[in-house]
Amino acid sequence: MKAPESDPIVLSTQLVSSLLEEIPLVQNFKGKWVLIRAKLDDLRSQLGDFADFSGSVSNSLSVDLLGSVSAALSDAVSLARRCQSPNLAEGKLRTQSDIDAVLAKLDRVVKDGEILIRSGVLQEGGGGSTGVSSSSRREAVRSESRNLITRLQIGSGESRNSAMDSLLELLQEDDKNVMIAVAQGVVPVLVRLMDSSSAEMKEKTVAAISRVSVVDSSKHVLIAEGLLLLNHLLRVLDSGSAFAREKACVALQALSLSKENARAIGSRGGIESLLEICQAGTPGSQASAADVLRNLASFPEIKENFIEENGVVVLLGLASSGTVLAQEKAIGCLRNLVSDDESLKLSVVKEGGIECLKNFWVSAPSVRSLEVAVDLLRHLASFHPVAEVLCSEGFIARLVGVLNCGVLGVRIAAARAVFELGFCSRTRKEMGECGCIGPLIKMLDGKAVEEREAAAKALSNLVLYLGNRKMFKKDEKGIVSAVQLLDPSIKNLDKKYPVSLLASLSHSKRCRKHMVAAGASAYLQKVVEMEVEGSKKLLESLGRGKIWGVFG
């Protein structure tokens, strides 16, 4: 058994008793000593709790805290004895300042004690990761997480800084470590640290939050922190270091997906800060900022903020000169921005957007990178005056090239762009002559429902031109593939597109025979029940064909 003077719990308990004996004798600042007396009641209760844990005298966190407790109590005892004299040798102001300092110390150790007892680390014995008794790695990480989370909340600034360094190492090792730390309650602690820590600690805290934000299963915990976390991150965008701003942008990617947060970012000057980073930030922060802006541009009520801040010009600048990733994100933002907004489409064209798009198309490192560019093309082409310009700039030939590529998302985006560009007979003819029909017929048999629908939609537009109908008929698989899309068992595919495609071909007796042979009549009876536009008329035309065949 330890001697009383070497047992920190016993020593602190004795000091509490001594102080309780001294306080009734004080002659000065009695009101403040009443407050100190109240703290002693809390402290005595906590010391009893520490004594109940066998690990209290071996756990490093506990030993450090008990050392701080005994130091604060020793100062308080000396001060109480000074206040017992009617004449204060060191003067009233100095004594009052000393009392306030002792009161603050006692308040701090009581709060730290509450956190330490609540954390559960005292039940584990050891004071760090080396003291973990479980052989399970997951249990070891869980124990270390609890330990570090506790250290972030108690002790000196230097101790907390060290704990943050260890936490960052733990989080960087593995996504599972992130999930375990989040389950142990690290996020609320990190958010509180954003409020009161030094610039260095705040930078590390933002890095930890950004690490949590990239693990899908943990994002919801950050989102639950709401406007409090959002405001902290926006302040970092304004005044943080380059490193901190980049990490804040990463975290904001997860937080900018909801309408409420998007409004908050827009109303608090966040778009202006993000656009500034797009212009003058580090390459990494530019890409992350553009990604946040891409999310924000999805909300119509935020678009006005982009217009006010000259966002189109900034984004086109980044799309022309940033890293490949930053270019992709900027183009993605422009795509969301121009959606359903004709004036912004014209603005993109006026500011050199088409030339920017052509340059990106040529310089993209892979076909996969083109998906966002093809999608922007599709949105721009939905406005006919812009579509005219796109056709004259040679984008039809570019689309044919990607319709044949091996990347599903790019093919789907290209098929949707074909539909938008086919707004008149001239462009339909040009797309047919450039070779769009063949790849689209092949896409009708794709594995993804989304691809098959996009192809049917594009073809339903192209075959409105007679020359394209002739090309379609030459491919024997075309009609069979289109008829298969009528099958009601194929879910999430809009039947109006294959119906429209087949209706355009139904004037041909040969095509009607192929449709019937492929089972169109049976499918159409069910499609008619679904009240799909044009299905009843198509079924009737196939029925008339049968009757005329009998009379013939």
Coordinates of C-alpha atoms in Angstrom, one line a residue:
M1 CA 0.0 0.0 0.0
K2 CA 1.3 3.5 -0.9
A3 CA 2.2 6.0 1.8
P4 CA -0.3 8.9 2.0
E5 CA 2.2 11.4 0.7
S6 CA 2.9 9.3 -2.4
D7 CA -0.8 8.5 -3.2
P8 CA -2.1 11.5 -5.1
I9 CA -5.7 10.7 -4.2
V10 CA -4.9 10.6 -0.4
L11 CA -2.8 13.7 -0.7
S12 CA -5.5 15.7 -2.5
T13 CA -8.1 14.5 0.0
Q14 CA -5.9 15.7 2.9
L15 CA -5.5 19.1 1.2
V16 CA -9.3 19.4 0.8
S17 CA -9.7 18.8 4.5
S18 CA -7.0 21.3 5.4
L19 CA -8.6 24.0 3.2
L20 CA -12.0 23.4 4.7
E21 CA -10.5 24.0 8.1
E22 CA -8.8 27.2 7.0
I23 CA -11.7 28.8 5.1
P24 CA -13.9 29.7 8.2
L25 CA -10.9 31.7 9.5
V26 CA -10.4 34.0 6.5
Q27 CA -11.0 37.8 7.1
N28 CA -11.0 39.0 3.5
F29 CA -13.0 38.4 0.3
K30 CA -15.4 36.0 2.1
G31 CA -17.8 35.9 -0.8
K32 CA -15.1 34.5 -3.1
W33 CA -14.1 31.9 -0.5
V34 CA -17.8 30.8 -0.4
L35 CA -17.4 30.0 -4.1
I36 CA -14.2 28.1 -3.5
R37 CA -15.9 26.2 -0.7
A38 CA -18.6 25.0 -3.1
K39 CA -15.9 23.8 -5.5
L40 CA -14.4 21.7 -2.7
D41 CA -17.6 19.8 -2.3
D42 CA -17.5 18.8 -6.0
L43 CA -13.9 18.0 -5.8
R44 CA -14.2 15.8 -2.7
S45 CA -17.0 13.8 -4.4
Q46 CA -14.8 13.4 -7.5
L47 CA -11.8 12.2 -5.4
G48 CA -14.1 9.5 -4.0
D49 CA -14.9 8.4 -7.5
F50 CA -11.3 8.3 -8.5
A51 CA -10.6 6.1 -5.5
D52 CA -13.2 3.6 -6.8
F53 CA -11.1 3.0 -9.9
S54 CA -8.1 0.8 -9.5
G55 CA -6.5 2.4 -12.5
S56 CA -6.6 6.0 -11.2
V57 CA -3.1 5.9 -9.8
S58 CA -1.6 4.3 -12.9
N59 CA -3.5 6.0 -15.7
S60 CA -1.3 8.8 -17.0
L61 CA -4.3 11.1 -17.5
S62 CA -5.5 10.6 -14.0
V63 CA -2.0 11.0 -12.5
D64 CA -1.5 14.3 -14.4
L65 CA -4.9 15.6 -13.3
L66 CA -4.5 14.6 -9.7
G67 CA -1.1 16.4 -9.7
S68 CA -2.9 19.5 -11.0
V69 CA -5.5 19.1 -8.3
S70 CA -3.0 18.9 -5.4
A71 CA -1.1 21.9 -6.8
A72 CA -4.2 24.0 -7.0
L73 CA -5.3 23.0 -3.5
S74 CA -1.8 23.8 -2.1
D75 CA -2.0 27.2 -3.6
A76 CA -5.5 27.6 -2.1
V77 CA -4.4 26.6 1.4
S78 CA -1.5 29.1 1.4
L79 CA -3.8 31.8 0.1
A80 CA -6.4 31.1 2.8
R81 CA -3.8 31.5 5.5
R82 CA -2.8 34.9 3.9
C83 CA -6.4 36.0 4.0
Q84 CA -6.7 35.3 7.7
S85 CA -4.8 38.4 8.6
P86 CA -6.8 41.7 8.7
N87 CA -3.9 43.5 6.9
L88 CA -3.1 42.0 3.5
A89 CA 0.7 42.1 3.2
E90 CA 0.6 41.9 -0.6
G91 CA -2.3 44.3 -1.1
K92 CA -6.0 43.9 -2.0
L93 CA -5.7 43.9 -5.7
R94 CA -2.9 41.3 -5.8
T95 CA -4.7 39.1 -3.3
Q96 CA -8.0 39.3 -5.2
S97 CA -6.2 38.4 -8.5
D98 CA -4.6 35.4 -6.7
I99 CA -8.0 34.2 -5.4
D100 CA -9.5 34.5 -8.9
A101 CA -6.6 32.5 -10.3
V102 CA -7.1 29.7 -7.7
L103 CA -10.9 29.7 -8.3
A104 CA -10.2 29.3 -12.0
K105 CA -7.8 26.5 -11.4
L106 CA -10.2 24.6 -9.2
D107 CA -13.0 25.1 -11.7
R108 CA -10.8 23.7 -14.5
V109 CA -9.7 20.6 -12.6
V110 CA -13.3 19.9 -11.5
K111 CA -14.5 20.1 -15.1
D112 CA -11.5 18.0 -16.3
G113 CA -12.3 15.4 -13.6
E114 CA -15.9 15.2 -14.8
I115 CA -14.7 14.6 -18.4
L116 CA -12.2 12.0 -17.3
I117 CA -14.6 10.0 -15.2
R118 CA -17.3 10.1 -17.8
S119 CA -14.9 9.0 -20.6
G120 CA -14.5 5.5 -19.3
V121 CA -10.7 5.4 -19.7
L122 CA -10.2 4.9 -15.9
Q123 CA -11.9 1.5 -16.2
E124 CA -9.2 0.4 -18.7
G125 CA -6.2 0.8 -16.4
G126 CA -3.3 2.1 -18.6
G127 CA -2.8 5.7 -19.6
G128 CA -2.2 5.3 -23.4
S129 CA -2.3 2.9 -26.3
T130 CA 0.5 0.8 -24.7
G131 CA -1.7 0.2 -21.7
V132 CA -4.5 -1.4 -23.7
S133 CA -5.1 -4.9 -22.3
S134 CA -7.3 -6.3 -25.1
S135 CA -5.6 -8.2 -27.8
S136 CA -8.2 -7.2 -30.3
R137 CA -7.0 -4.4 -32.7
R138 CA -10.5 -2.9 -32.8
E139 CA -10.7 -2.8 -29.0
A140 CA -7.2 -1.3 -29.0
V141 CA -8.3 1.5 -31.4
R142 CA -11.5 2.0 -29.5
S143 CA -9.6 2.4 -26.2
E144 CA -7.0 4.7 -27.8
S145 CA -9.7 6.8 -29.3
R146 CA -11.4 7.3 -25.9
N147 CA -8.1 8.1 -24.4
L148 CA -7.2 10.7 -27.0
I149 CA -10.7 12.3 -27.0
T150 CA -10.4 12.7 -23.2
R151 CA -6.9 14.2 -23.6
L152 CA -8.2 16.7 -26.1
Q153 CA -10.6 18.1 -23.4
I154 CA -8.4 18.2 -20.3
G155 CA -4.9 19.4 -19.3
S156 CA -2.6 22.0 -20.8
G157 CA -2.6 23.4 -24.3
E158 CA 0.6 21.5 -25.0
S159 CA -1.0 18.2 -23.8
R160 CA -4.0 18.8 -26.1
N161 CA -1.8 19.6 -29.0
S162 CA 0.1 16.3 -28.5
A163 CA -3.2 14.4 -28.3
M164 CA -4.4 16.0 -31.6
D165 CA -1.2 14.9 -33.3
S166 CA -1.8 11.4 -32.1
L167 CA -5.5 11.5 -33.1
L168 CA -4.6 12.6 -36.7
E169 CA -2.1 9.7 -37.0
L170 CA -4.8 7.3 -35.9
L171 CA -7.4 8.7 -38.3
Q172 CA -5.1 8.6 -41.2
E173 CA -4.2 5.0 -40.8
D174 CA -7.6 3.5 -41.7
D175 CA -11.2 4.4 -42.5
K176 CA -12.3 2.0 -39.8
N177 CA -10.3 4.0 -37.2
V178 CA -12.3 7.0 -38.3
M179 CA -15.6 5.2 -37.8
I180 CA -14.5 4.0 -34.3
A181 CA -13.4 7.4 -33.2
V182 CA -16.7 8.9 -34.5
A183 CA -18.6 6.3 -32.5
Q184 CA -16.6 7.3 -29.4
G185 CA -17.8 10.9 -29.8
V186 CA -14.9 12.7 -31.4
V187 CA -16.9 15.0 -33.6
P188 CA -18.6 17.2 -30.9
V189 CA -15.2 17.5 -29.2
L190 CA -13.6 18.7 -32.4
V191 CA -16.3 21.2 -33.0
R192 CA -15.9 22.6 -29.5
L193 CA -12.1 22.9 -30.1
M194 CA -12.8 25.1 -33.2
D195 CA -14.3 27.7 -30.8
S196 CA -11.5 28.2 -28.4
S197 CA -8.2 26.7 -29.6
S198 CA -5.0 28.4 -30.9
A199 CA -4.4 28.9 -34.6
E200 CA -2.2 25.9 -34.8
M201 CA -4.7 23.7 -32.9
K202 CA -7.5 25.0 -35.0
E203 CA -5.6 24.1 -38.2
K204 CA -5.2 20.5 -36.9
T205 CA -8.8 20.3 -35.8
V206 CA -10.0 21.3 -39.3
A207 CA -7.7 18.6 -40.7
A208 CA -9.3 16.0 -38.4
I209 CA -12.8 17.2 -39.4
S210 CA -12.0 17.0 -43.1
R211 CA -10.7 13.4 -42.6
V212 CA -14.0 12.4 -41.0
S213 CA -15.9 14.1 -43.8
V214 CA -14.4 11.8 -46.5
V215 CA -15.7 8.6 -44.8
D216 CA -19.2 8.1 -46.1
S217 CA -20.6 6.3 -43.1
S218 CA -19.4 9.2 -40.8
K219 CA -20.6 12.2 -42.8
H220 CA -24.0 12.3 -41.1
V221 CA -22.4 13.0 -37.7
L222 CA -20.8 16.1 -39.1
I223 CA -24.0 17.2 -40.8
A224 CA -25.8 16.8 -37.4
E225 CA -23.6 19.5 -36.0
G226 CA -25.4 22.0 -38.3
L227 CA -24.8 25.7 -38.5
L228 CA -22.3 25.7 -35.6
L229 CA -19.7 23.7 -37.5
L230 CA -20.6 25.4 -40.8
N231 CA -19.9 28.9 -39.3
H232 CA -16.5 27.7 -38.0
L233 CA -15.5 26.4 -41.4
L234 CA -16.7 29.5 -43.2
R235 CA -14.5 31.6 -40.8
V236 CA -11.5 29.4 -41.7
L237 CA -12.2 30.1 -45.4
D238 CA -12.0 33.8 -44.7
S239 CA -9.0 34.0 -42.4
G240 CA -7.3 30.5 -42.1
S241 CA -3.9 29.4 -43.5
A242 CA -3.7 27.9 -47.0
F243 CA -3.6 24.4 -45.5
A244 CA -6.6 25.1 -43.2
R245 CA -8.6 26.6 -46.1
E246 CA -8.0 23.5 -48.2
K247 CA -9.1 21.2 -45.4
A248 CA -12.2 23.4 -44.7
C249 CA -13.2 23.1 -48.4
V250 CA -12.9 19.3 -48.1
A251 CA -15.2 19.3 -45.1
L252 CA -17.7 21.6 -46.8
Q253 CA -18.1 19.2 -49.7
A254 CA -20.0 16.9 -47.3
L255 CA -21.9 19.8 -45.7
S256 CA -23.0 21.6 -48.9
L257 CA -25.4 18.9 -50.1
S258 CA -28.5 20.1 -48.2
K259 CA -30.6 23.1 -49.2
E260 CA -30.5 24.5 -45.6
N261 CA -26.7 24.5 -45.5
A262 CA -26.4 25.8 -49.1
R263 CA -28.5 28.8 -48.1
A264 CA -26.4 29.4 -45.0
I265 CA -23.2 29.3 -47.0
G266 CA -24.7 31.7 -49.6
S267 CA -26.0 34.1 -47.0
R268 CA -22.7 34.2 -45.0
G269 CA -20.4 35.1 -47.9
G270 CA -19.2 31.6 -48.5
I271 CA -19.5 31.7 -52.3
E272 CA -17.4 34.8 -52.5
S273 CA -14.7 33.1 -50.3
L274 CA -14.8 29.9 -52.4
L275 CA -14.5 31.8 -55.7
E276 CA -11.5 33.7 -54.3
I277 CA -9.9 30.3 -53.5
C278 CA -10.7 29.2 -57.1
Q279 CA -8.7 32.2 -58.3
A280 CA -5.8 32.3 -55.9
G281 CA -5.7 29.1 -53.8
T282 CA -3.4 26.2 -53.8
P283 CA -4.1 23.6 -56.6
G284 CA -5.7 21.2 -54.0
S285 CA -7.8 23.9 -52.5
Q286 CA -9.0 25.1 -55.9
A287 CA -10.3 21.7 -56.8
S288 CA -12.0 21.3 -53.4
A289 CA -13.5 24.8 -53.5
A290 CA -14.9 24.1 -57.0
D291 CA -16.4 20.9 -55.8
V292 CA -18.2 22.7 -53.0
L293 CA -19.4 25.3 -55.5
R294 CA -20.6 22.5 -57.8
N295 CA -22.8 21.2 -54.9
L296 CA -24.1 24.7 -54.2
A297 CA -24.9 25.4 -57.9
S298 CA -27.5 22.6 -57.8
F299 CA -29.9 24.8 -55.7
P300 CA -31.7 27.4 -57.9
E301 CA -32.0 29.9 -55.0
I302 CA -28.2 30.1 -54.7
K303 CA -27.6 31.0 -58.4
E304 CA -28.1 34.7 -57.8
N305 CA -25.0 34.6 -55.5
F306 CA -22.9 33.3 -58.3
I307 CA -24.1 36.0 -60.7
E308 CA -23.4 38.7 -58.1
E309 CA -19.8 37.4 -57.6
N310 CA -19.1 37.0 -61.4
G311 CA -18.9 33.3 -60.8
V312 CA -19.1 32.3 -64.5
V313 CA -15.9 34.1 -65.4
V314 CA -14.0 32.7 -62.4
L315 CA -15.1 29.1 -63.1
L316 CA -14.2 29.4 -66.8
G317 CA -10.8 30.7 -65.7
L318 CA -10.3 27.6 -63.5
A319 CA -11.7 25.3 -66.2
S320 CA -9.0 26.7 -68.6
S321 CA -6.0 26.8 -66.4
G322 CA -6.4 24.7 -63.2
T323 CA -5.3 21.1 -62.6
V324 CA -7.2 18.4 -64.4
L325 CA -9.3 17.7 -61.2
A326 CA -10.0 21.4 -60.7
Q327 CA -11.0 21.7 -64.3
E328 CA -13.5 18.8 -64.0
K329 CA -15.0 20.3 -60.8
A330 CA -15.3 23.8 -62.4
I331 CA -17.0 22.4 -65.5
G332 CA -19.3 20.4 -63.2
C333 CA -20.2 23.5 -61.4
L334 CA -20.9 25.3 -64.6
R335 CA -23.1 22.4 -65.7
N336 CA -25.2 22.7 -62.6
L337 CA -25.3 26.5 -62.8
V338 CA -26.6 26.7 -66.4
S339 CA -29.3 24.0 -65.8
D340 CA -32.7 25.5 -66.6
D341 CA -31.3 29.0 -67.0
E342 CA -31.0 30.3 -70.5
S343 CA -29.4 33.6 -69.5
L344 CA -26.5 31.7 -67.8
K345 CA -26.1 29.5 -70.8
L346 CA -25.7 32.6 -73.0
S347 CA -23.3 34.0 -70.4
V348 CA -21.1 30.9 -70.6
V349 CA -21.0 31.2 -74.4
K350 CA -20.3 34.9 -74.3
E351 CA -17.4 34.5 -71.8
G352 CA -15.6 31.9 -74.0
G353 CA -17.2 28.7 -72.6
I354 CA -17.3 26.8 -75.9
E355 CA -13.6 27.4 -76.6
C356 CA -12.9 26.3 -73.0
L357 CA -15.0 23.1 -73.6
K358 CA -13.1 22.3 -76.9
N359 CA -9.8 22.7 -75.2
F360 CA -10.7 20.5 -72.3
W361 CA -12.1 17.9 -74.7
V362 CA -8.7 17.8 -76.4
S363 CA -6.5 17.8 -73.3
A364 CA -8.6 15.5 -71.0
P365 CA -6.2 12.7 -69.8
S366 CA -8.8 10.0 -70.2
V367 CA -12.3 9.4 -71.7
R368 CA -13.7 9.1 -68.2
S369 CA -12.7 12.7 -67.5
L370 CA -15.0 13.8 -70.4
E371 CA -18.3 12.8 -68.7
V372 CA -18.8 16.2 -67.0
A373 CA -17.8 18.0 -70.2
V374 CA -20.3 16.0 -72.3
D375 CA -23.0 16.7 -69.6
L376 CA -22.3 20.5 -69.8
L377 CA -22.6 20.2 -73.6
R378 CA -26.0 18.6 -73.1
H379 CA -27.2 21.3 -70.8
L380 CA -26.0 24.1 -73.1
A381 CA -27.5 22.4 -76.2
S382 CA -31.0 22.4 -74.6
F383 CA -31.1 26.1 -75.6
H384 CA -31.5 26.1 -79.4
P385 CA -29.5 29.3 -80.1
V386 CA -26.5 27.8 -78.2
A387 CA -27.1 24.4 -79.9
E388 CA -26.7 26.1 -83.3
V389 CA -23.2 27.4 -82.2
L390 CA -22.2 24.0 -80.8
C391 CA -23.0 22.3 -84.0
S392 CA -21.1 24.8 -86.0
E393 CA -18.1 24.3 -83.7
G394 CA -17.9 20.6 -84.6
F395 CA -19.3 19.1 -81.4
I396 CA -21.4 16.5 -83.3
A397 CA -18.3 14.7 -84.5
R398 CA -16.9 14.8 -81.0
L399 CA -20.1 13.2 -79.7
V400 CA -19.9 10.3 -82.2
G401 CA -16.4 9.6 -80.9
V402 CA -17.5 9.2 -77.3
L403 CA -20.8 7.3 -78.1
N404 CA -18.4 4.4 -78.9
C405 CA -16.3 4.7 -75.8
G406 CA -16.0 2.1 -73.1
V407 CA -17.1 4.3 -70.2
L408 CA -20.8 3.9 -69.4
G409 CA -21.4 7.4 -67.8
V410 CA -19.8 9.1 -70.9
R411 CA -21.9 7.1 -73.3
I412 CA -25.1 8.0 -71.4
A413 CA -24.2 11.7 -71.3
A414 CA -23.4 11.7 -75.0
A415 CA -26.7 10.1 -75.9
R416 CA -28.6 12.7 -73.9
A417 CA -26.6 15.4 -75.7
V418 CA -27.5 13.9 -79.0
F419 CA -31.2 14.2 -78.1
E420 CA -30.8 17.9 -77.2
L421 CA -28.8 18.7 -80.4
G422 CA -31.4 17.1 -82.6
F423 CA -33.7 20.1 -82.4
C424 CA -34.2 20.4 -86.2
S425 CA -34.0 18.4 -89.4
R426 CA -30.7 19.8 -90.3
T427 CA -28.9 18.8 -87.1
R428 CA -30.7 15.4 -87.2
K429 CA -29.4 14.8 -90.7
E430 CA -25.9 15.8 -89.8
M431 CA -25.8 13.5 -86.7
G432 CA -27.1 10.6 -88.8
E433 CA -24.4 11.3 -91.5
C434 CA -21.7 11.5 -88.9
G435 CA -22.5 8.0 -87.6
C436 CA -24.7 8.4 -84.5
I437 CA -27.3 5.8 -85.4
G438 CA -25.1 2.7 -85.1
P439 CA -23.7 3.3 -81.7
L440 CA -27.1 4.3 -80.3
I441 CA -28.7 1.1 -81.6
K442 CA -25.9 -0.9 -79.9
M443 CA -26.7 1.0 -76.6
L444 CA -30.3 -0.2 -76.8
D445 CA -28.9 -3.6 -75.7
G446 CA -26.8 -2.1 -72.9
K447 CA -26.8 -3.7 -69.4
A448 CA -27.8 -0.4 -67.6
V449 CA -31.4 0.7 -67.9
E450 CA -30.2 4.3 -67.8
E451 CA -28.1 3.7 -71.0
R452 CA -30.9 2.0 -72.8
E453 CA -33.4 4.8 -72.0
A454 CA -30.9 7.5 -73.1
A455 CA -30.3 5.7 -76.4
A456 CA -34.1 5.2 -77.1
K457 CA -34.7 8.9 -76.3
A458 CA -31.9 10.0 -78.7
L459 CA -33.1 7.7 -81.5
S460 CA -36.7 8.7 -81.0
N461 CA -35.6 12.2 -82.0
L462 CA -33.1 11.3 -84.8
V463 CA -35.6 9.1 -86.7
L464 CA -37.9 12.0 -87.2
Y465 CA -35.6 12.6 -90.2
L466 CA -36.3 10.3 -93.1
G467 CA -32.7 9.5 -93.9
N468 CA -32.1 8.4 -90.3
R469 CA -35.1 6.1 -90.4
K470 CA -33.6 4.4 -93.5
M471 CA -30.3 3.9 -91.6
F472 CA -32.1 2.5 -88.6
K473 CA -34.1 0.0 -90.7
K474 CA -30.8 -1.4 -92.2
D475 CA -29.8 -2.7 -88.8
E476 CA -31.9 -5.8 -88.1
K477 CA -31.2 -5.7 -84.4
G478 CA -32.6 -2.1 -84.0
I479 CA -36.4 -2.9 -84.0
V480 CA -36.0 -6.1 -81.9
S481 CA -33.9 -4.1 -79.3
A482 CA -36.5 -1.3 -79.2
V483 CA -39.4 -3.7 -78.8
Q484 CA -37.6 -5.4 -75.9
L485 CA -37.7 -2.0 -74.0
L486 CA -41.5 -2.2 -74.0
D487 CA -41.3 -5.1 -71.6
P488 CA -43.1 -4.0 -68.4
S489 CA -40.7 -6.1 -66.3
I490 CA -37.9 -3.6 -67.2
K491 CA -38.4 -1.1 -64.4
N492 CA -37.3 2.6 -64.2
L493 CA -37.3 3.0 -68.0
D494 CA -39.7 5.6 -69.5
K495 CA -41.7 3.6 -72.1
K496 CA -42.6 6.7 -74.1
Y497 CA -39.2 6.8 -75.8
P498 CA -39.3 3.3 -77.3
V499 CA -43.0 3.9 -78.1
S500 CA -42.1 7.1 -80.0
L501 CA -39.2 5.4 -81.7
L502 CA -41.3 2.5 -83.0
A503 CA -44.2 4.8 -83.9
S504 CA -41.9 6.7 -86.3
L505 CA -41.1 3.4 -88.0
S506 CA -44.6 2.0 -88.0
H507 CA -45.5 3.5 -91.4
S508 CA -43.3 0.8 -93.0
K509 CA -45.1 -2.5 -93.5
R510 CA -41.8 -4.4 -93.1
C511 CA -41.1 -2.6 -89.8
R512 CA -44.5 -3.4 -88.5
K513 CA -44.0 -7.1 -89.3
H514 CA -40.7 -7.1 -87.4
M515 CA -42.3 -5.4 -84.4
V516 CA -45.1 -8.0 -84.3
A517 CA -42.7 -10.8 -84.7
A518 CA -40.6 -9.4 -81.8
G519 CA -43.7 -9.5 -79.5
A520 CA -44.6 -5.8 -79.6
S521 CA -48.4 -6.4 -79.6
A522 CA -48.3 -8.3 -76.3
Y523 CA -46.0 -5.8 -74.6
L524 CA -48.1 -2.8 -75.9
Q525 CA -51.3 -4.2 -74.4
K526 CA -49.7 -3.8 -71.0
V527 CA -48.1 -0.5 -71.9
V528 CA -51.5 0.9 -72.9
E529 CA -52.8 0.0 -69.5
M530 CA -49.9 2.1 -68.1
E531 CA -51.3 5.0 -70.1
V532 CA -48.0 5.7 -71.9
E533 CA -48.3 8.5 -74.4
G534 CA -48.6 7.1 -78.0
S535 CA -48.9 3.5 -77.0
K536 CA -52.5 3.1 -77.9
K537 CA -52.1 4.5 -81.4
L538 CA -49.0 2.3 -82.0
L539 CA -50.9 -0.8 -80.9
E540 CA -53.8 0.1 -83.3
S541 CA -51.4 0.6 -86.2
L542 CA -49.9 -2.8 -85.6
G543 CA -53.5 -4.3 -85.4
R544 CA -54.4 -2.6 -88.7
G545 CA -51.3 -4.1 -90.3
K546 CA -52.5 -7.6 -89.3
I547 CA -55.9 -7.0 -90.8
W548 CA -54.6 -5.6 -94.0
G549 CA -52.2 -8.6 -94.2
V550 CA -55.2 -11.0 -94.0
F551 CA -57.1 -9.2 -96.7
G552 CA -54.0 -9.1 -98.9

